[in-house]
XYZ file of C-alpha atoms in Angstrom:
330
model
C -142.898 -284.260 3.863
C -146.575 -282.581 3.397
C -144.652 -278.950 3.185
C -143.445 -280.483 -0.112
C -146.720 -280.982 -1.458
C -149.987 -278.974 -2.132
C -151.981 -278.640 0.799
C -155.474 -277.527 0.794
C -157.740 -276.245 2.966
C -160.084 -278.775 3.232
C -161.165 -281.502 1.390
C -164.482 -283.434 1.088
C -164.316 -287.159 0.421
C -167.471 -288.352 -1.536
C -168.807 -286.241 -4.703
C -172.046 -286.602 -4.148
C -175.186 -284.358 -4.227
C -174.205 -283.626 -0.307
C -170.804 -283.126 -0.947
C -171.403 -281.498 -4.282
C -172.869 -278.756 -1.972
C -170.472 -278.942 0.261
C -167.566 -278.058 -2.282
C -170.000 -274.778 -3.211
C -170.058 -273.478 0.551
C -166.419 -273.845 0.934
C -165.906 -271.861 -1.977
C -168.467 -269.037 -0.336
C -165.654 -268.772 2.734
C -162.915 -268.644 -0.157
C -161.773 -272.308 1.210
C -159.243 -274.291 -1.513
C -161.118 -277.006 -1.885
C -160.738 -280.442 -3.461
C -163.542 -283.535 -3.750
C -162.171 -286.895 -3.981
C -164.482 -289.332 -5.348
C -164.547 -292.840 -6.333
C -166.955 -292.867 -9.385
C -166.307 -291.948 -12.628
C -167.654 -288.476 -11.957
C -170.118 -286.621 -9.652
C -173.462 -286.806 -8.348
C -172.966 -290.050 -6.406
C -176.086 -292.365 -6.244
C -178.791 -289.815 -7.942
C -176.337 -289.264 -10.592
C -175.733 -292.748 -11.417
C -178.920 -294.749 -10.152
C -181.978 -292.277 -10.050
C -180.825 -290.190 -13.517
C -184.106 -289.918 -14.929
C -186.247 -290.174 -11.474
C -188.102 -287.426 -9.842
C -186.903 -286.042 -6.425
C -189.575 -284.194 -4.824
C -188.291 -282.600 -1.577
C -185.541 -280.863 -2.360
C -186.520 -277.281 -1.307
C -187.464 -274.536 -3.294
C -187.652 -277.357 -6.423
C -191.532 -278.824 -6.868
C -190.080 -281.715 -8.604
C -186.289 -282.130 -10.142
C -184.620 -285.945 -11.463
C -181.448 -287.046 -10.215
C -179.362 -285.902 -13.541
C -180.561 -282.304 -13.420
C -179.789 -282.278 -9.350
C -176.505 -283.098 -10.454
C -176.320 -280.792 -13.312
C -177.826 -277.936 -11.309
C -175.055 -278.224 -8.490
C -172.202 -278.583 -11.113
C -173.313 -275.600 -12.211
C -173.210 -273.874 -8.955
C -169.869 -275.512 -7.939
C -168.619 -273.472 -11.578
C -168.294 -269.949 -9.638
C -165.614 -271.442 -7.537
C -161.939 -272.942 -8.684
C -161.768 -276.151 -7.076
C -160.102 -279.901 -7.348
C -162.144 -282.179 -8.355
C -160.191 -286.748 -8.240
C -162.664 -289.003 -9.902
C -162.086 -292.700 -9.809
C -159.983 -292.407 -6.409
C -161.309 -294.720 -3.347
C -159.846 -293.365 0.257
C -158.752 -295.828 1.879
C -156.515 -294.111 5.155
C -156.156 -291.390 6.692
C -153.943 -290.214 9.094
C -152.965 -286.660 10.788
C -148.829 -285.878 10.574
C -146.979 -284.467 13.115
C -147.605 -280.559 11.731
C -151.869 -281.621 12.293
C -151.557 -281.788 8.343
C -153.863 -284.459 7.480
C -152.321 -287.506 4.738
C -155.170 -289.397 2.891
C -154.120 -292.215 0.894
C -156.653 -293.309 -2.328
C -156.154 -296.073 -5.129
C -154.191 -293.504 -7.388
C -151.513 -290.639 -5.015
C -151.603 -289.465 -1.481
C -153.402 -285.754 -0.624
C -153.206 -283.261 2.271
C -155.053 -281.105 3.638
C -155.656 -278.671 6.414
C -159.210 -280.283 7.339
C -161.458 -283.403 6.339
C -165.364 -283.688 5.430
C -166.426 -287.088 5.009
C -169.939 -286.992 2.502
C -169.218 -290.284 0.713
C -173.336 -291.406 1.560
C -173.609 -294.898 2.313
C -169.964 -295.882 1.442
C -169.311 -297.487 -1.617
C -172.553 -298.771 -3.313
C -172.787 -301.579 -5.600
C -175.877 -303.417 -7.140
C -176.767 -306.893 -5.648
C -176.672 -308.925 -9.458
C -178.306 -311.376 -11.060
C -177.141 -314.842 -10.077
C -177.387 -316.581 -13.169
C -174.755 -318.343 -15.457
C -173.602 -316.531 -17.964
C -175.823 -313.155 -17.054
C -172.291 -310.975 -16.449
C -171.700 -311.059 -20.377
C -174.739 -309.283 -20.897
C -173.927 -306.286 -18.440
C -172.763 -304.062 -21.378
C -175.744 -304.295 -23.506
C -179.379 -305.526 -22.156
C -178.894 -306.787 -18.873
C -178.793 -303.536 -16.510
C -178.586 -302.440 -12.807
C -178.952 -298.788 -13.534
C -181.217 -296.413 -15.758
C -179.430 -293.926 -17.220
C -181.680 -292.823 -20.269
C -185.324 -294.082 -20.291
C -185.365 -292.979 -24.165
C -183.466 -296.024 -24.568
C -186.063 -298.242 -23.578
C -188.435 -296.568 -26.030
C -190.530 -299.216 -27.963
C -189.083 -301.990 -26.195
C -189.973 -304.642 -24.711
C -188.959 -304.828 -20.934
C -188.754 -306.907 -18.448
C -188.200 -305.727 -14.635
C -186.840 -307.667 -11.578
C -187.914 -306.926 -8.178
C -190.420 -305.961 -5.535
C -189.494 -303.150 -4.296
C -189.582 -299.291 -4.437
C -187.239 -299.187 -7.033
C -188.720 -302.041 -9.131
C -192.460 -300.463 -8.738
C -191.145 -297.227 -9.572
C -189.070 -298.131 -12.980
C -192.177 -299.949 -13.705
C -194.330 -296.833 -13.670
C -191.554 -294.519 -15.293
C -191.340 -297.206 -18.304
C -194.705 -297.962 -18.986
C -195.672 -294.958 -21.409
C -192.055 -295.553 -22.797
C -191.999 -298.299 -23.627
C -194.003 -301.326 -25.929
C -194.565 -303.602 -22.836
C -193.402 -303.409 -19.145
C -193.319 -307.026 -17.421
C -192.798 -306.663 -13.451
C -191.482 -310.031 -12.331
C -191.516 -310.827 -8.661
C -190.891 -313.438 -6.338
C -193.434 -312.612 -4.252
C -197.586 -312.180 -4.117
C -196.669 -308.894 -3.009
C -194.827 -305.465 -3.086
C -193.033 -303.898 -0.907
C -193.170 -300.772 -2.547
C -195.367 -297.455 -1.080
C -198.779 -298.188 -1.096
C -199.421 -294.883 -3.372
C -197.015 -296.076 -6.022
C -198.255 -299.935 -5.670
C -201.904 -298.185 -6.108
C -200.483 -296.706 -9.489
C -199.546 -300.271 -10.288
C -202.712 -301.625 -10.003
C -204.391 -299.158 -12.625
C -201.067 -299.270 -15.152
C -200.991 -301.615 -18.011
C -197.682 -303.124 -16.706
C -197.720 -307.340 -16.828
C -197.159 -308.479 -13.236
C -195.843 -312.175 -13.392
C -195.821 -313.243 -9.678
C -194.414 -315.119 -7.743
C -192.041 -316.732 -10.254
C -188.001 -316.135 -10.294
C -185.454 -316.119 -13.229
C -183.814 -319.103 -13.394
C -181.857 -318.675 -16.941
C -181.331 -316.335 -19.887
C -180.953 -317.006 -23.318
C -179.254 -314.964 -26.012
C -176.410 -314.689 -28.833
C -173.446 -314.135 -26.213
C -173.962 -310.382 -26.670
C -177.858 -309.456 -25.926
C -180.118 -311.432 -24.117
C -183.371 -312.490 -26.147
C -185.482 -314.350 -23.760
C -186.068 -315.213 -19.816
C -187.106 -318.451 -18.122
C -189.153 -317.903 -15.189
C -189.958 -320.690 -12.974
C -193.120 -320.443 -10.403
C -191.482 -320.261 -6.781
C -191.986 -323.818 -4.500
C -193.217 -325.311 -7.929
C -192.094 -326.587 -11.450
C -194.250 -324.383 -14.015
C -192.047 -322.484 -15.703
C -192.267 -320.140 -18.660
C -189.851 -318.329 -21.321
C -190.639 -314.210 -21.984
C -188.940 -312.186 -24.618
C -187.565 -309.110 -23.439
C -185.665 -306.794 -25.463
C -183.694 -304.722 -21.921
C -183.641 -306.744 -18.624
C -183.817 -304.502 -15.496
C -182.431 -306.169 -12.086
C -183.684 -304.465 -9.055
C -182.833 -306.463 -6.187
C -181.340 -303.592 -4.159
C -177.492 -302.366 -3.701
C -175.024 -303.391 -1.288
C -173.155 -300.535 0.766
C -170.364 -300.078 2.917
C -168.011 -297.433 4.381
C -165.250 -299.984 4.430
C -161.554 -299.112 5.311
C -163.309 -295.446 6.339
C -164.598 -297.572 9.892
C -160.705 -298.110 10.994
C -159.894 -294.205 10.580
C -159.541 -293.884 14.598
C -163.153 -291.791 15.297
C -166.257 -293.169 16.916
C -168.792 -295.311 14.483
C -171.767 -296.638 14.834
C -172.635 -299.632 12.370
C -171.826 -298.294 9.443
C -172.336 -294.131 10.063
C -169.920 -291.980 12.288
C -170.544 -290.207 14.962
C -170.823 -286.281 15.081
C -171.330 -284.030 17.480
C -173.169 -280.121 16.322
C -170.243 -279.302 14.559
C -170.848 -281.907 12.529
C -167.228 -282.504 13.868
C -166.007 -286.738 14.208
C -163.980 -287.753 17.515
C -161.041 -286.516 15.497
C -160.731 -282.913 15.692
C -160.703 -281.322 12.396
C -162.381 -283.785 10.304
C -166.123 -283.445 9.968
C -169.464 -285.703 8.084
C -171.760 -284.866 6.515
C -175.014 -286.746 4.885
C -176.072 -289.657 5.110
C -172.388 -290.855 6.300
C -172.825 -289.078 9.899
C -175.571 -289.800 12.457
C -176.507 -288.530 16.159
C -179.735 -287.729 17.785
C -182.748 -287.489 15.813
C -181.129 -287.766 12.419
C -183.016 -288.366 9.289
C -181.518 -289.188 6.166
C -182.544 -286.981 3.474
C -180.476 -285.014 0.556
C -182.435 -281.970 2.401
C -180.861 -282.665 5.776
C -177.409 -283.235 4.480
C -177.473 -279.903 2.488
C -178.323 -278.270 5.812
C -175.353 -279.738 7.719
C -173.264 -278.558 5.299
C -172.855 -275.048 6.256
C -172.163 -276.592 9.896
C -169.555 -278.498 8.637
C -167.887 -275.988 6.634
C -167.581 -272.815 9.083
C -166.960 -274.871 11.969
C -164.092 -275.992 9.876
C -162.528 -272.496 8.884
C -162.285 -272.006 12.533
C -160.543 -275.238 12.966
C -158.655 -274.019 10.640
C -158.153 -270.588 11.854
C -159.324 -269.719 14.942
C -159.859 -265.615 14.496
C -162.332 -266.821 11.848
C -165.996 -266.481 12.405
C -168.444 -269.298 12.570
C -171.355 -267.645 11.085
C -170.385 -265.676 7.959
C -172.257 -262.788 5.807
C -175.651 -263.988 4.151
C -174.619 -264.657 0.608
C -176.545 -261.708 -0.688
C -174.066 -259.812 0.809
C -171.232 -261.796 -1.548
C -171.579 -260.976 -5.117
C-alpha cells in the first residue's frame, strides 16, 4: 500500500525552532523532507508564546525575539523544496512490512523512509482563567499569548501571575503601555531574582496577594476585574483595558508515549544517534533526553545534525555520517 503513495525520506514531526532547523540540515544532505505540525504554522512555542521576547543564547545572535527566530529560520528553510502539514496532530505510528514507516495525523496518513520526533514538550496549551464567563472574552481582551506588544500601546493592563513569564510581560509592557498592574496571589515572585530586581525599580502596580474572582464587561471586552485579598474578604474592582493570564501552560506528548520506544515521563529516550529504541526514527529537542541533557533551543540545534546524518545512513548505508562543511556546498 505505501508504494502507492509518496514516500519521503524523512520526516520531522513538530515545526518548531528545533525542527525548523532540522528541516534545513536535511535539505544540506539533499533529504525530501516534510514537517508535520499541529499549529497553525511554524515556530512552535517562540513563535506563538515568546513573539516579541528576547532570546539571548542563541549563538552567534547577542539578542533575537521569538518572531524573528522564526522568521530567520523560515528564511533559511527557503533554499530547500520541502513539505511543510500545518494543523495536523500525529497521533500513530507504525513501521509496514517494507520498514516504510505509516504515520497517521487528524487530517491523511504519510510515509516515510525515516522519523525525527522535535515536537518540544508535546502539545502545549495555556492553563486559563477559571472564571464564569472569561472564555467569551478570549477573542478580544482576555489573552494567554502576546503576539504584538504595539497592541497594548496606551493601555491600560492588567497581568496575572508570579512567575517568569508574568515578571517578564510586566517589564516588556511597562514603557508600552499607560499602566501595567501585576496581580499575584502571592507576597512573592517566583521569577529570576535579576528580573524581580527590575521589578522593584519599574513603575509597574503590584497588587499582592489578591486573586481574580470575576470580570465584568459588555459580552465582548472585558472592562473591569474584581480582586479579592487571598484568606480574607477585602476585595477591589480595577479597570483594565487587555487582561494577560500567566498561570503557566500545560504539556504533553500524548498518543506519541504508546509509539513502541523507550520513554521516560514525558521525553524519549535516545541513544548518540539521537536514534529512539526503534531503529530509524530519531528526537530531537527538548522531546529526547539521556545523560546530562539540558534543554535549550542551543542544544537541540546541535543534535540536529546527529539526527539527520545518522539518518541518511539508516537510510542508506554507503552514505557517510559526517558530510562536507557547508562552505564546501554552495
Amino acid at each position: 500500500m505505501s508504494k502507492e503513495k509518496e514516500i519521503f525520506d524523512i520526516t520531522i514531526i513538530g515545526g518548531g525552532p528545533v525542527g525548523m532547523f532540522t528541516s534545513f540540515y536535511a535539505g544540506l544532505r539533499q533529504a525530501k523532507v516534510k514537517i508535520i505540525e499541529a499549529l497553525p504554522q511554524l515556530g512552535g512555542q517562540p513563535g506563538m508564546l515568546y513573539a516579541e521576547k528576547k532570546i539571548y543564547d542563541i549563538a552567534g545572535m547577542p539578542k533575537v525575539t521569538g518572531e524573528d527566530l522564526v522568521t530567520n529560520l523560515a528564511k533559511q528553510m527557503e533554499r530547500f523544496d520541502m513539505t511543510v502539514c500545518c494543523n495536523e496532530e500525529a497521533f500513530d505510528l507504525e513501521k509496514n512490512e517494507d520498514g516504510i514507516f505509516e504515520i497517521q495525523t487528524s487530517k491523511q496518513r504519510h510515509y516515510s523512509k525515516a522519523v525525527i520526533i522535535s515536537s518540544g514538550n508535546g502539545a502545549f496549551r495555556p492553563r486559563k482563567l477559571e472564571i464564569d464567563h472569561a472564555d467569551q472574552y478570549e477573542d478580544e481582551n482576555l489573552h494567554y499569548f502576546v503576539n504584538n506588544i504595539e497592541g497594548f500601546r496606551d493601555k491600560r493592563v492588567a497581568i496575572c501571575g508570579g512567575g517568569d513569564s508574568a515578571v517578564d510581560w510586566a517589564l516588556t509592557l511597562e514603557p508600552i503601555a499607560k499602566q501595567v498592574i501585576l496581580i499575584h496571589r502571592r507576597p512573592k515572585f517566583r521569577a529570576q531574582e535579576h528580573s524581580i530586581h527590575m521589578l522593584s525599580k519599574s513603575t509597574v502596580d503590584i497588587i499582592t496577594p489578591f486573586v481574580p474572582i470575576s470580570i465584568n464587561g459588555d459580552g465582548k471586552r472585558l472592562s473591569s476585574v474584581v480582586l479579592q485579598e487571598v484568606r480574607k474578604d477585602h476585595t477591589m474592582e480595577i479597570e483594565v483595558d487587555d487582561f494577560l493570564i500567566n498561570y503557566g501552560f500545560s504539556s504533553s506528548i500524548g498518543a506519541m508515549k504508546k509509539w513502541g520506544y523507550e520513554v521516560k515521563g514525558n521525553s524519549i529516550v535516545v541513544n548518540t544517534k539521537m536514534e529512539t529504541t526503534i531503529p530509524g526514527v530519531y528526537a530531537v529537542g527538548d522531546i529526547c533526553t539521556y545523560d546530562g541533557k539540558v534543554n535549550l533551543i542551543a542544544t537541540g540545534f546541535g543534535e540536529a545534525p546527529t539526527a539527520i546524518n545518522n539518518a541518511m545512513v539508516y537510510i542508506n548505508p554507503d552514505t557517510r555520517v559526517q558530510p562536507m562543511h557547508s562552505t564546501s556546498l554552495f
